[in-house]
CSV table of C-alpha atoms in Angstrom, one decimal:
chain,number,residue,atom,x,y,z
A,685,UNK,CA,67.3,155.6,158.0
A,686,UNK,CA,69.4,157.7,155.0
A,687,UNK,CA,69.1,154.0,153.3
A,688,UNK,CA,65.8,153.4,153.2
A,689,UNK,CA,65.4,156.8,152.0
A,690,UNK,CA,67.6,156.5,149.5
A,691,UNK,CA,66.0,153.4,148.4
A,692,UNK,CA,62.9,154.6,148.3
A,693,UNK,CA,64.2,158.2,146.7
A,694,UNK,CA,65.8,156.5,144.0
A,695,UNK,CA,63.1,153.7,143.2
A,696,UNK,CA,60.5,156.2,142.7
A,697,UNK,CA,62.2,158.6,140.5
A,698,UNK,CA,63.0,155.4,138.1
A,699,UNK,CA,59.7,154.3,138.3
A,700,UNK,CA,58.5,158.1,137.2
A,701,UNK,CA,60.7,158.8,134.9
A,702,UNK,CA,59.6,155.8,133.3
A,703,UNK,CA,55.9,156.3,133.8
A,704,UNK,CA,56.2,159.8,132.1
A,705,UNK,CA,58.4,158.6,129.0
A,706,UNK,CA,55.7,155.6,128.6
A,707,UNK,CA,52.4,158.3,128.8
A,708,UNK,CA,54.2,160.1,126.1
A,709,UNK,CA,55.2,157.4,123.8
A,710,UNK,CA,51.4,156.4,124.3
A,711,UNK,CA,49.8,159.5,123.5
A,712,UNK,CA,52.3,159.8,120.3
A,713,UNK,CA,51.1,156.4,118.9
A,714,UNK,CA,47.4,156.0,120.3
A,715,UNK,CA,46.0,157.0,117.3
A,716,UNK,CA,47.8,154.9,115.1
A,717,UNK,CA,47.0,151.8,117.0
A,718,UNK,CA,43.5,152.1,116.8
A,719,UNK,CA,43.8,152.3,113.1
A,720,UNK,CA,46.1,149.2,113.1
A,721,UNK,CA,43.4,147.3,115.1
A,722,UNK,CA,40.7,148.8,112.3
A,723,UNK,CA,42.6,148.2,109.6
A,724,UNK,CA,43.6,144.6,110.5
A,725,UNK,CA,41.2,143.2,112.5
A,726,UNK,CA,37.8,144.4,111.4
A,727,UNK,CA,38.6,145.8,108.8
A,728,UNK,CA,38.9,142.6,106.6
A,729,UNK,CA,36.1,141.2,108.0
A,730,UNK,CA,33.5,144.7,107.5
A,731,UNK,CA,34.7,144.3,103.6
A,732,UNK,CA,33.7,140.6,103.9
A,733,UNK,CA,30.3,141.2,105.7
A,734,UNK,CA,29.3,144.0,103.1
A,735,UNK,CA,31.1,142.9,100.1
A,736,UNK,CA,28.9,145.2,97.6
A,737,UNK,CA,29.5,148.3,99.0
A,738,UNK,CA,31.7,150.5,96.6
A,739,UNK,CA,33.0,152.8,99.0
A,740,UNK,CA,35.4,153.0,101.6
A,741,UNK,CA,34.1,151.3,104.7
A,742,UNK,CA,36.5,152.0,107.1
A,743,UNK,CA,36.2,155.3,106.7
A,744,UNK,CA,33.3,155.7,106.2
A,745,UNK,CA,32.5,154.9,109.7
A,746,UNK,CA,30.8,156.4,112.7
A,747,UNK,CA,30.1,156.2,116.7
A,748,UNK,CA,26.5,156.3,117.7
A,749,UNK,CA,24.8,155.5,121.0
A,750,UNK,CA,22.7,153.4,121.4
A,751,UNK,CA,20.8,152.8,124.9
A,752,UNK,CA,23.9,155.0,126.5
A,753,UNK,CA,26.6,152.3,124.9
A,754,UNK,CA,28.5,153.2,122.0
A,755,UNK,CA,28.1,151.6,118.7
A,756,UNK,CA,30.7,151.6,115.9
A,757,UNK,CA,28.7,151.8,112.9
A,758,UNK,CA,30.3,151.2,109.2
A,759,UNK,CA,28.2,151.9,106.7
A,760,UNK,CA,28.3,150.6,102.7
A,761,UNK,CA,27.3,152.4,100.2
A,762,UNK,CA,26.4,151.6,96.4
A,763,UNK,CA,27.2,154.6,94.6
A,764,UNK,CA,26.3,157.9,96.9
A,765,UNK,CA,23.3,155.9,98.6
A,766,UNK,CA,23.8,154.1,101.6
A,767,UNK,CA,22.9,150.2,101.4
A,768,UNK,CA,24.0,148.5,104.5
A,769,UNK,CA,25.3,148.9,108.1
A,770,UNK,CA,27.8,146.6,109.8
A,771,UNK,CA,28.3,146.5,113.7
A,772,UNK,CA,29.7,144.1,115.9
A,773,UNK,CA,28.0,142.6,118.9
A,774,UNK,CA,29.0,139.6,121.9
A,775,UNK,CA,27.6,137.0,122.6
A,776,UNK,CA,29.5,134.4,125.3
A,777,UNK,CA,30.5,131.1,123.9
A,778,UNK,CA,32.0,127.8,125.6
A,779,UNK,CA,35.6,129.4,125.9
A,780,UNK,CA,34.9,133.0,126.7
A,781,UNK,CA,32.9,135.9,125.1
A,782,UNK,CA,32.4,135.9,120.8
A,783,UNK,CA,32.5,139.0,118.8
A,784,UNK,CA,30.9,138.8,115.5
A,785,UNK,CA,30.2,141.7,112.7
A,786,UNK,CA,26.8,141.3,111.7
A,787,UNK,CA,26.0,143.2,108.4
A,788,UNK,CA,22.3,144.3,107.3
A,789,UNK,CA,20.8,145.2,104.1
A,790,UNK,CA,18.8,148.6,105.5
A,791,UNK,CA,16.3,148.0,102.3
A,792,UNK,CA,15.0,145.1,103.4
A,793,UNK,CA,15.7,144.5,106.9
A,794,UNK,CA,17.6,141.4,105.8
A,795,UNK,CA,21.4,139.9,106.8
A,796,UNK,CA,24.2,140.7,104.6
A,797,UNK,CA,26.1,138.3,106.0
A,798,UNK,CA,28.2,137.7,109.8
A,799,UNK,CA,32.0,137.1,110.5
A,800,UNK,CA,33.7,136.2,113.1
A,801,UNK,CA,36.1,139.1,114.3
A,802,UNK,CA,37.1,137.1,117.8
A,803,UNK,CA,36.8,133.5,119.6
A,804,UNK,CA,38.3,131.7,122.4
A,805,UNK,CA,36.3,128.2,121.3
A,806,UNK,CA,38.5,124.9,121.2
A,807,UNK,CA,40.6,124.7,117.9
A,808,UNK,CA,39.2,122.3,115.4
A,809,UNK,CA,35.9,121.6,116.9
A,810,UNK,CA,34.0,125.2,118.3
A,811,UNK,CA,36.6,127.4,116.2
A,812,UNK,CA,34.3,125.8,113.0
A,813,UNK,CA,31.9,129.0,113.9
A,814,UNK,CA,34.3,130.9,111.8
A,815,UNK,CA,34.3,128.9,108.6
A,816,UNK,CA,32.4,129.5,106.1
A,817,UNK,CA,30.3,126.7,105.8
A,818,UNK,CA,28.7,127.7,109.1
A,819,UNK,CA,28.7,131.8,108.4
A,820,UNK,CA,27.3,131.5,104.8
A,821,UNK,CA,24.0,130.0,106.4
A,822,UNK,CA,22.9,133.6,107.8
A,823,UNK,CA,23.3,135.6,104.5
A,824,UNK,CA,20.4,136.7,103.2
A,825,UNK,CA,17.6,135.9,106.5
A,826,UNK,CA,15.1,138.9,107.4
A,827,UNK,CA,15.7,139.6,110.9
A,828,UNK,CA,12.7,138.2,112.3
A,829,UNK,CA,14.3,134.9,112.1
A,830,UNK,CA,14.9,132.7,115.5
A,831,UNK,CA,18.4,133.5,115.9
A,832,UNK,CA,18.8,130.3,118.1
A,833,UNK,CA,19.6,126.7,117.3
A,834,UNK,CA,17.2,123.7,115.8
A,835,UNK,CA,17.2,121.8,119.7
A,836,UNK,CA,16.3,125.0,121.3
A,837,UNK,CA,13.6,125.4,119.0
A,838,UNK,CA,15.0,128.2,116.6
A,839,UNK,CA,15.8,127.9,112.6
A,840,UNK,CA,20.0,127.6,113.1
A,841,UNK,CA,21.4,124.2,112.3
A,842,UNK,CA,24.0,123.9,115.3
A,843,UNK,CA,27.3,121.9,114.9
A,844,UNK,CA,27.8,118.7,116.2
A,845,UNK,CA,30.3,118.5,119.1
A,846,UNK,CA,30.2,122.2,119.2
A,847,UNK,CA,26.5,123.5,120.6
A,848,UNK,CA,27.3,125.8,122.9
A,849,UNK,CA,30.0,127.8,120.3
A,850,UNK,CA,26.8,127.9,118.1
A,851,UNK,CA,24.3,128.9,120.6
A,852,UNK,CA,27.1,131.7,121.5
A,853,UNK,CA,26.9,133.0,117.9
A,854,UNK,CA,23.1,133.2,117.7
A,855,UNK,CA,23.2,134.6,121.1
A,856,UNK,CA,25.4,137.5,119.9
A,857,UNK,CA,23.4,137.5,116.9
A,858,UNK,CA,20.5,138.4,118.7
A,859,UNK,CA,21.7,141.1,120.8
A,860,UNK,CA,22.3,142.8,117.6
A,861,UNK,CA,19.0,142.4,116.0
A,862,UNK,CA,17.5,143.9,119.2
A,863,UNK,CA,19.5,147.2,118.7
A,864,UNK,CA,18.8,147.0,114.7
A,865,UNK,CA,16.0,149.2,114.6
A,866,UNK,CA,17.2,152.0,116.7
A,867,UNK,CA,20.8,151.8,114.4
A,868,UNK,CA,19.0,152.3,111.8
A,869,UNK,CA,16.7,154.8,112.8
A,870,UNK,CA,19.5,157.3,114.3
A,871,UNK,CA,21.6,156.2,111.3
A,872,UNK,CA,18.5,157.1,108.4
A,873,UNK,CA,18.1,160.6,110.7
A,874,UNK,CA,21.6,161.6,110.7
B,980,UNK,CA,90.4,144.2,121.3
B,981,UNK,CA,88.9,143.4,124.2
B,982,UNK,CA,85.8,145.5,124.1
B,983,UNK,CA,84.8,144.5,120.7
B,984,UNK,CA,84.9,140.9,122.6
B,985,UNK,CA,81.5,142.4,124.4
B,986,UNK,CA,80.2,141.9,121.2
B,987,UNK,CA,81.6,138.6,119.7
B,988,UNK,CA,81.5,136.5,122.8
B,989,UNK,CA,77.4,136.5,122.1
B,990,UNK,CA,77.4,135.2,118.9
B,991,UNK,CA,79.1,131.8,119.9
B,992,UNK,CA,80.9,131.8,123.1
B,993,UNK,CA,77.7,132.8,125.4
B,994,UNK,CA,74.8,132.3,122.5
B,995,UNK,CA,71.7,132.5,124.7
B,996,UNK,CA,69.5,129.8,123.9
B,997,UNK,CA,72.2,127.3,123.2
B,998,UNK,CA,75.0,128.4,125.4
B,999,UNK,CA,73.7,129.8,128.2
B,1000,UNK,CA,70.2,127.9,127.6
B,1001,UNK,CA,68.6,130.5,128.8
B,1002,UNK,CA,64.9,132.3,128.0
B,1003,UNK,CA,63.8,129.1,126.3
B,1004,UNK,CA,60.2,129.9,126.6
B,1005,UNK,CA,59.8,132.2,123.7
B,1006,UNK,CA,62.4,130.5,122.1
B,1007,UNK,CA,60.2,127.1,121.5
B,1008,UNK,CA,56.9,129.1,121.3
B,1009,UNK,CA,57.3,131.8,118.2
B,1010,UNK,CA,60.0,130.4,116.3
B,1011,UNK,CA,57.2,128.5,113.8
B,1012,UNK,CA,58.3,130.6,111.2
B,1013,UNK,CA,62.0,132.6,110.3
B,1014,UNK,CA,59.7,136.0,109.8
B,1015,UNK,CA,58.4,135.6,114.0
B,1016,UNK,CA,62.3,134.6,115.1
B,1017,UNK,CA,63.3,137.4,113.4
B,1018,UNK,CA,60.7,139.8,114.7
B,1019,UNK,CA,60.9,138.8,118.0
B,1020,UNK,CA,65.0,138.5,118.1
B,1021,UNK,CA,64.9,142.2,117.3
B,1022,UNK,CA,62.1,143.3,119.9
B,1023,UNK,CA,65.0,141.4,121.9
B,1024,UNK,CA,67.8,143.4,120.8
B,1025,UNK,CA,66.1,146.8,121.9
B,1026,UNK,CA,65.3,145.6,125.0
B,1027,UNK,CA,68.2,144.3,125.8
B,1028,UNK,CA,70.7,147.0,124.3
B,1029,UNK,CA,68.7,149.8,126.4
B,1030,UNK,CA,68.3,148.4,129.6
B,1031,UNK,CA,72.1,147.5,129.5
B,1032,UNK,CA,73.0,151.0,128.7
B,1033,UNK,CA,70.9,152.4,131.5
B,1034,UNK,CA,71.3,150.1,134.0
B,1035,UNK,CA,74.8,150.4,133.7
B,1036,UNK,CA,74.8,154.6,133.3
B,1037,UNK,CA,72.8,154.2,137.1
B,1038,UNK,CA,75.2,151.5,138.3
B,1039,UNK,CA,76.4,153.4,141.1
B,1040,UNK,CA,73.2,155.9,141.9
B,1041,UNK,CA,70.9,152.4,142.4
B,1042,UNK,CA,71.2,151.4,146.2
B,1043,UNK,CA,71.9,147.2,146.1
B,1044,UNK,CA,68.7,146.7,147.7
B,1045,UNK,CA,66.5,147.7,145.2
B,1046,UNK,CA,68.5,146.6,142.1
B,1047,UNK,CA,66.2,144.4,140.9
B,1048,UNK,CA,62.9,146.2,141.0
B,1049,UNK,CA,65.3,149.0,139.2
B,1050,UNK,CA,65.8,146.6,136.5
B,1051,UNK,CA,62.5,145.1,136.3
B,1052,UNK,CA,60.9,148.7,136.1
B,1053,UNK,CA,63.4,150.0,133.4
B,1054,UNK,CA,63.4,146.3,131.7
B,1055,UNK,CA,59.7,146.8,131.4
B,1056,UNK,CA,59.9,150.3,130.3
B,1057,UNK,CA,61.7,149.6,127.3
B,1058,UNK,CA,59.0,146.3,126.7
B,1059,UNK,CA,55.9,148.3,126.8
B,1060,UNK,CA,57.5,150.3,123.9
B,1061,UNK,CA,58.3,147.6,121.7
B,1062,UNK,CA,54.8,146.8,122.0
B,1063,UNK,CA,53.3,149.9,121.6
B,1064,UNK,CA,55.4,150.4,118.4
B,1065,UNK,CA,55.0,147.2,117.0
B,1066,UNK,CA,51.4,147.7,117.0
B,1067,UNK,CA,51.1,151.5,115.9
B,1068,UNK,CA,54.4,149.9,113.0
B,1069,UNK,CA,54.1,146.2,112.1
B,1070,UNK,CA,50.6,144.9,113.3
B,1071,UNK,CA,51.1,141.4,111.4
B,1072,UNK,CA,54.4,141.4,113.8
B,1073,UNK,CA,52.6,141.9,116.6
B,1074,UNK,CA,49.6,139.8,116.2
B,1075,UNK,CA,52.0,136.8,114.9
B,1076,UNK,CA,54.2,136.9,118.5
B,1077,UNK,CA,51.1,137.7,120.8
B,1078,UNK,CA,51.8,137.4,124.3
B,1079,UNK,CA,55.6,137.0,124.2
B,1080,UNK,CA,56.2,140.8,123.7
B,1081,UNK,CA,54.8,141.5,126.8
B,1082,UNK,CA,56.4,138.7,128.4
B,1083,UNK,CA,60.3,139.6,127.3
B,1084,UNK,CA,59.9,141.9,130.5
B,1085,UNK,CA,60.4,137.8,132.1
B,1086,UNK,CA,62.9,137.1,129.8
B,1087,UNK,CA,65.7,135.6,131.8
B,1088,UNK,CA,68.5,136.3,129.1
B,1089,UNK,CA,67.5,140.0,130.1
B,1090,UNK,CA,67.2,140.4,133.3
B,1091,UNK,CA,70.5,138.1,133.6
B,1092,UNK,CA,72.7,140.7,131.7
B,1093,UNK,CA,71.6,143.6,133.7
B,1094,UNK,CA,72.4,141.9,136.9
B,1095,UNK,CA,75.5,139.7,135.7
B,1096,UNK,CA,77.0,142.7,133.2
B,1097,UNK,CA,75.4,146.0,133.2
B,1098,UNK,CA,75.3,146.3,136.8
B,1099,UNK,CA,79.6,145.5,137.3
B,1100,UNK,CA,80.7,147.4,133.9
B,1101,UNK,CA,80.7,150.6,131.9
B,1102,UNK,CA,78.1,151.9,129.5
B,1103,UNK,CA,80.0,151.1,126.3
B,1104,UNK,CA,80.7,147.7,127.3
B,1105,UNK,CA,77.2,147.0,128.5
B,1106,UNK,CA,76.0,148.5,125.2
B,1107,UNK,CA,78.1,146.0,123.3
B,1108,UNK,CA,77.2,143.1,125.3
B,1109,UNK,CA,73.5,143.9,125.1
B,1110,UNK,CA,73.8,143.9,121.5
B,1111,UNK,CA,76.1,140.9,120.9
B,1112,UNK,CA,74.0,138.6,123.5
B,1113,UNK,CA,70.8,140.2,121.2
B,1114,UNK,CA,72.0,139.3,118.2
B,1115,UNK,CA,73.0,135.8,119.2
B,1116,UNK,CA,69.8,135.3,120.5
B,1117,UNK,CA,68.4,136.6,117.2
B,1118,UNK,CA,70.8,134.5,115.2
B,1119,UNK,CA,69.3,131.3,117.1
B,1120,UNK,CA,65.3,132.1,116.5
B,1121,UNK,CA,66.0,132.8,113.0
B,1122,UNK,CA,68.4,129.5,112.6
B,1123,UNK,CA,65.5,127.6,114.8
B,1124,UNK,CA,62.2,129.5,113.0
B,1125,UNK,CA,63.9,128.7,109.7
B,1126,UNK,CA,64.8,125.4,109.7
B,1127,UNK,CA,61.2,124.6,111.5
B,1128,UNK,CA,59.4,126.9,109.2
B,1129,UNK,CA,61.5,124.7,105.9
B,1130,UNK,CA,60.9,121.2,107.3
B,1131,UNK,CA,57.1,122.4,108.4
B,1132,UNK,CA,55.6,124.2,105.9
B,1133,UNK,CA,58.3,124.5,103.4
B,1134,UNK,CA,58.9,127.8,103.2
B,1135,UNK,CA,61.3,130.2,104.4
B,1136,UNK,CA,60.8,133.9,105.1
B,1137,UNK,CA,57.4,133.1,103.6
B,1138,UNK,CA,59.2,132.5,100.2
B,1139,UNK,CA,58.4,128.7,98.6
B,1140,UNK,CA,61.2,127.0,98.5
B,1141,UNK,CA,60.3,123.4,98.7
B,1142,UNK,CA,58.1,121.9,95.7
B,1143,UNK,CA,54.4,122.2,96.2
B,1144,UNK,CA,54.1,118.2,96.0
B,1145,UNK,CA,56.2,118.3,99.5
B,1146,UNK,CA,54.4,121.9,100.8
B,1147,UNK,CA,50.9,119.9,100.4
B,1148,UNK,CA,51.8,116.9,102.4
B,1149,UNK,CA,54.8,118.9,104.7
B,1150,UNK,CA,55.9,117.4,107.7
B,1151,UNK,CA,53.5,120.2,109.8
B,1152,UNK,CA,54.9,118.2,113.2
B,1153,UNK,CA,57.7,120.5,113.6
B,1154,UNK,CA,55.4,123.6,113.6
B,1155,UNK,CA,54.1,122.2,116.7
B,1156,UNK,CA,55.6,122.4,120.2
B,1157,UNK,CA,57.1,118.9,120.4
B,1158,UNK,CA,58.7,119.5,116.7
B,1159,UNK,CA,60.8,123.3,118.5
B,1160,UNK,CA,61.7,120.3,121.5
B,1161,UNK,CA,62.9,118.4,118.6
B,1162,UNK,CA,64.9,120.7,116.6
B,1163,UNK,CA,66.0,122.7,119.5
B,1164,UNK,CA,67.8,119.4,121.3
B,1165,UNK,CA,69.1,118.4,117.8
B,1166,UNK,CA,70.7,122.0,117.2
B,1167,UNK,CA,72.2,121.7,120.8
B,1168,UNK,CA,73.6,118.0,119.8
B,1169,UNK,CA,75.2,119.8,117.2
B,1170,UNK,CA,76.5,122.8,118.9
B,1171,UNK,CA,78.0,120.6,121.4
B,1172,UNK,CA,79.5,117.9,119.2
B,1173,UNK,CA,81.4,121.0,117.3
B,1174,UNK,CA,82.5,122.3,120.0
B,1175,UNK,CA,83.6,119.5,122.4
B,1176,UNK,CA,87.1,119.3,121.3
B,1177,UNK,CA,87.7,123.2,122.1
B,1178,UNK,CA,85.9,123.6,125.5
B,1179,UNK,CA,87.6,121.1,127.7
């Protein structure tokens, strides 16, 4: 009976110890981490999205909610005057879900461009939703345009061999058209 | 003498990935370049030199039938650290080595030293073998990432070395997983050979 106490006693107290050292060393690098992940991973790709903004976009950034979910919001300005928003949205692709940034021109309701911040598609054949040659086609479209590919009846060329990577684009593409307006709107009253 | 032997045995006599041939996994998986060896031979080093020093300072307060959930939970400890500061420090670190911080808390060579070293001798000792074993094991990614990362890409440490006519037509097998089988058994043909005279 003194064992198993023991045993249990001594196991717990590691495991706390541990736990509490592990909560600190969390709560002294949190913040830093979430800068890390800005700086690195979306950061690069907010600069490519709005590439005429003159300001500093990841600063310049703000959380706004839209429908009850929270949106990160960069914004790009030319000069004092902001031009163009940049948020990301899902959509779910052959290999799991796709994040993309997708960056508007608030003047004219039109796409600045889209990146790819995240995919799990299959190297060499869906991961060509990230090149260029496939992003580069959105730049510039108004956002009435049928975000969904040529077969299904929309205005996006897919890619052969790798439909359902495109489809997963245009579907994320989509979701963030829907919330456009009401970015925009809470972003113009702010 | 014999203490600083702790240290020194780890850099030849007992080099992990060649000696012992142990905690292969990340060894073939992140050593495409020297830069990820190197990065990930260090996370080693921590882990390893801290778990040492406090699995051996609880030697005797540890009952023997929970030793190795003791070891795993302090093991891990010292893990979630590394990767916590290696994202808040070095993000190009972390992102380059991916799931393999998380998994050094598997790491064989690890868990191996607690149990075979830490757990039978004093702190000091354990400290020394935790960082000899460590920086063998660092010695070999780096030796392993370098020579892959030379032949592969033909660079080292990032720096071009090789001429660009051989950089745009490089030999980019070796930066795949068959190319770490490759040099890995030809490093340990090599080890061997040297050493065959001596060990018999």
């Amino acid at each position: 009976m003194k064992e198993i106490i023991q045993m249990i006693g001594v196991l717990s107290l590691i495991s706390g110890v541990c736990a509490l050292a592990l909560s600190g060393f969390r709560a002294a690098t949190a913040e830093r981490i979430e800068d890390q992940i800005l700086q690195n991973v979306q950061g690069p790709k907010v600069k490519l999205v709005l590439d005429k903004a003159d300001n500093d976009i990841i600063n310049d950034r703000k959380t706004i909610s839209v429908n009850g979910e929270d949106v990160l919001l960069f914004i790009g300005k030319k000069g004092a005057e902001p031009w163009a928003i940049a948020y990301e949205s899902t959509g779910g692709g052959f290999g799991g879900d796709i994040k993309v940034m997708v960056g508007y021109d608030i003047g004219n309701d039109t796409l600045t461009g889209i990146q790819i911040i995240s995919h799990k598609e299959t190297p060499g054949i869906g991961s060509k939703i990230a090149d260029d040659q496939f992003t580069k086609f959105f730049k510039g479209l108004t956002t009435s345009t049928k975000f969904t590919t040529k077969p299904q009846g929309g205005d996006v060329d897919a890619i052969s061999g790798a439909t359902y990577s495109a489809r997963g684009v245009c579907e994320a593409i989509r979701n963030s058209v829907e919330i456009y307006p009401q970015v925009k709107k809470q972003m113009q009253s702010q | 003498m014999s203490i600083f032997k702790e240290f020194t045995k780890g850099l030849w006599q007992e080099l992990p990935p060649f000696r012992l041939v142990l905690g292969l996994c990340p060894v073939l998986a992140v050593t495409k370049s020297a830069t990820n060896g190197l990065g990930m031979g260090l996370a080693v080093i921590f882990v390893l030199t801290w778990s040492n020093i406090l699995v051996s300072a609880l030697r005797k307060v540890i009952p023997r039938k929970v030793r190795i959930a003791s070891y795993i939970v302090i093991i891990a400890t010292f893990v979630v650290i590394v990767e916590m500061a290696t994202q808040a420090f070095f993000y190009p670190v972390y992102e380059a080595l991916g799931i393999f911080i998380p998994l050094i808390v598997v790491n064989c060579v690890i868990l191996g030293r607690a149990e075979a070293f830490a757990s039978k001798n004093g702190v000091v000792a354990s400290a020394l073998d935790g960082l000899g074993i460590g920086a063998g094991f660092t010695m070999s990614l780096v030796v392993l990432g370098g020579l892959r990362e030379l032949i592969g890409a033909g660079t080292l440490f990032d720096v071009e070395i090789m001429s660009a006519a051989y950089r745009s037509h490089s030999f980019s097998f070796m930066l795949e997983a068959p190319g770490a089988f490759i040099c890995l058994g030809v490093l340990l043909a090599i080890m061997n050979a040297v050493s065959a005279p001596s060990s018999s």
